[in-house]
Amino acid sequence: MSVSSLPRLQHIVASGVIAAIGVWVTWISYTQQPSEAFLFPRLISTVFVVLAIWTFAKALLGWTKVGNGLTRREMVWLAPGLIIALIYIFWAAKTLGFYTAGTITFFILLSFYDSASHFELKTWLKRLAITAGFLAVMYGLFAQLLKVYTPREIFF
């Protein structure tokens, strides 16, 4: 495989995986009960799956400008974040509850990818404040404004 086709292949694979996940999430939102709990996810997932399939089709047809693709170093740098996200999606949200797991996951990702020093109290306090703001926005958006159901287990 030539070096010039690697970015296109990366784009096809990534957009294909995202489209497949989008189809799966959309299918779940249309088949789960109680149906009123899935009204908002149904709306959002439908929009996202249409966009994901469109992006995948453009990648397959070669209509997308893909740039240089991701280097091995960039993929290694992104891998921990993807692993943390998968743990959140498949275990933590259901086990710990949406808000608790979301807050912990956000704090871990913020701490991992924040370029500020990890040896200063000031930066940790800043991360905690940003995480608290994130939690407040998530709670306000989902529980108060949209009034949608979120996974509720141990804490929320």
GROMACS .gro file of C-alpha atoms in nm, residues 20-105:
model
   86
   20ALA     CA    1  -2.153   0.145   1.239
   21ILE     CA    2  -2.163   0.268   1.598
   22GLY     CA    3  -2.411   0.537   1.493
   23VAL     CA    4  -2.639   0.278   1.332
   24TRP     CA    5  -2.618   0.064   1.648
   25VAL     CA    6  -2.696   0.357   1.882
   26THR     CA    7  -2.983   0.470   1.659
   27TRP     CA    8  -3.125   0.119   1.650
   28ILE     CA    9  -3.108   0.100   2.030
   29SER     CA   10  -3.279   0.437   2.067
   30TYR     CA   11  -3.570   0.317   1.851
   31THR     CA   12  -3.611  -0.025   2.013
   32GLN     CA   13  -3.568   0.035   2.389
   33GLN     CA   14  -3.846   0.091   2.639
   34PRO     CA   15  -3.987   0.307   2.785
   35SER     CA   16  -4.002   0.483   2.453
   36GLU     CA   17  -4.049   0.832   2.605
   37ALA     CA   18  -3.712   0.796   2.774
   38PHE     CA   19  -3.549   0.763   2.434
   39LEU     CA   20  -3.717   1.054   2.256
   40PHE     CA   21  -3.418   1.290   2.280
   41PRO     CA   22  -3.158   1.018   2.206
   42ARG     CA   23  -3.370   0.910   1.908
   43LEU     CA   24  -3.368   1.261   1.762
   44ILE     CA   25  -2.996   1.321   1.816
   45SER     CA   26  -2.887   0.972   1.707
   46THR     CA   27  -3.088   0.998   1.386
   47VAL     CA   28  -2.917   1.324   1.291
   48PHE     CA   29  -2.574   1.188   1.381
   49VAL     CA   30  -2.619   0.859   1.196
   50VAL     CA   31  -2.725   1.040   0.878
   51LEU     CA   32  -2.414   1.259   0.900
   52ALA     CA   33  -2.192   0.957   0.981
   53ILE     CA   34  -2.322   0.754   0.687
   54TRP     CA   35  -2.280   1.055   0.459
   55THR     CA   36  -1.919   1.099   0.574
   56PHE     CA   37  -1.851   0.727   0.525
   57ALA     CA   38  -1.998   0.734   0.173
   58LYS     CA   39  -1.786   1.039   0.085
   59ALA     CA   40  -1.475   0.859   0.214
   60LEU     CA   41  -1.553   0.548   0.011
   61LEU     CA   42  -1.609   0.752  -0.304
   62GLY     CA   43  -1.291   0.954  -0.250
   63TRP     CA   44  -1.477   1.284  -0.222
   64THR     CA   45  -1.321   1.379   0.111
   65LYS     CA   46  -0.999   1.571   0.152
   66VAL     CA   47  -0.821   1.372   0.420
   67GLY     CA   48  -0.495   1.554   0.475
   68ASN     CA   49  -0.196   1.351   0.588
   69GLY     CA   50  -0.375   1.110   0.821
   70LEU     CA   51  -0.261   1.021   1.170
   71THR     CA   52   0.092   0.915   1.242
   72ARG     CA   53   0.171   0.618   1.463
   73ARG     CA   54   0.282   0.860   1.736
   74GLU     CA   55  -0.052   1.046   1.723
   75MET     CA   56  -0.243   0.718   1.739
   76VAL     CA   57  -0.043   0.609   2.044
   77TRP     CA   58  -0.113   0.948   2.205
   78LEU     CA   59  -0.489   0.915   2.140
   79ALA     CA   60  -0.514   0.550   2.251
   80PRO     CA   61  -0.546   0.611   2.630
   81GLY     CA   62  -0.832   0.853   2.572
   82LEU     CA   63  -1.011   0.601   2.352
   83ILE     CA   64  -0.962   0.328   2.611
   84ILE     CA   65  -1.100   0.553   2.886
   85ALA     CA   66  -1.398   0.642   2.665
   86LEU     CA   67  -1.471   0.275   2.597
   87ILE     CA   68  -1.456   0.194   2.969
   88TYR     CA   69  -1.702   0.478   3.029
   89ILE     CA   70  -1.939   0.365   2.754
   90PHE     CA   71  -1.943  -0.007   2.826
   91TRP     CA   72  -1.901  -0.020   3.203
   92ALA     CA   73  -1.877   0.299   3.408
   93ALA     CA   74  -2.195   0.480   3.297
   94LYS     CA   75  -2.412   0.181   3.383
   95THR     CA   76  -2.226   0.080   3.698
   96LEU     CA   77  -2.156   0.420   3.855
   97GLY     CA   78  -2.437   0.621   3.703
   98PHE     CA   79  -2.426   0.877   3.424
   99TYR     CA   80  -2.323   1.184   3.623
  100THR     CA   81  -2.070   1.014   3.851
  101ALA     CA   82  -1.904   0.820   3.569
  102GLY     CA   83  -1.915   1.121   3.337
  103THR     CA   84  -1.750   1.341   3.596
  104ILE     CA   85  -1.477   1.088   3.676
  105THR     CA   86  -1.413   1.022   3.306
   0.00000   0.00000   0.00000
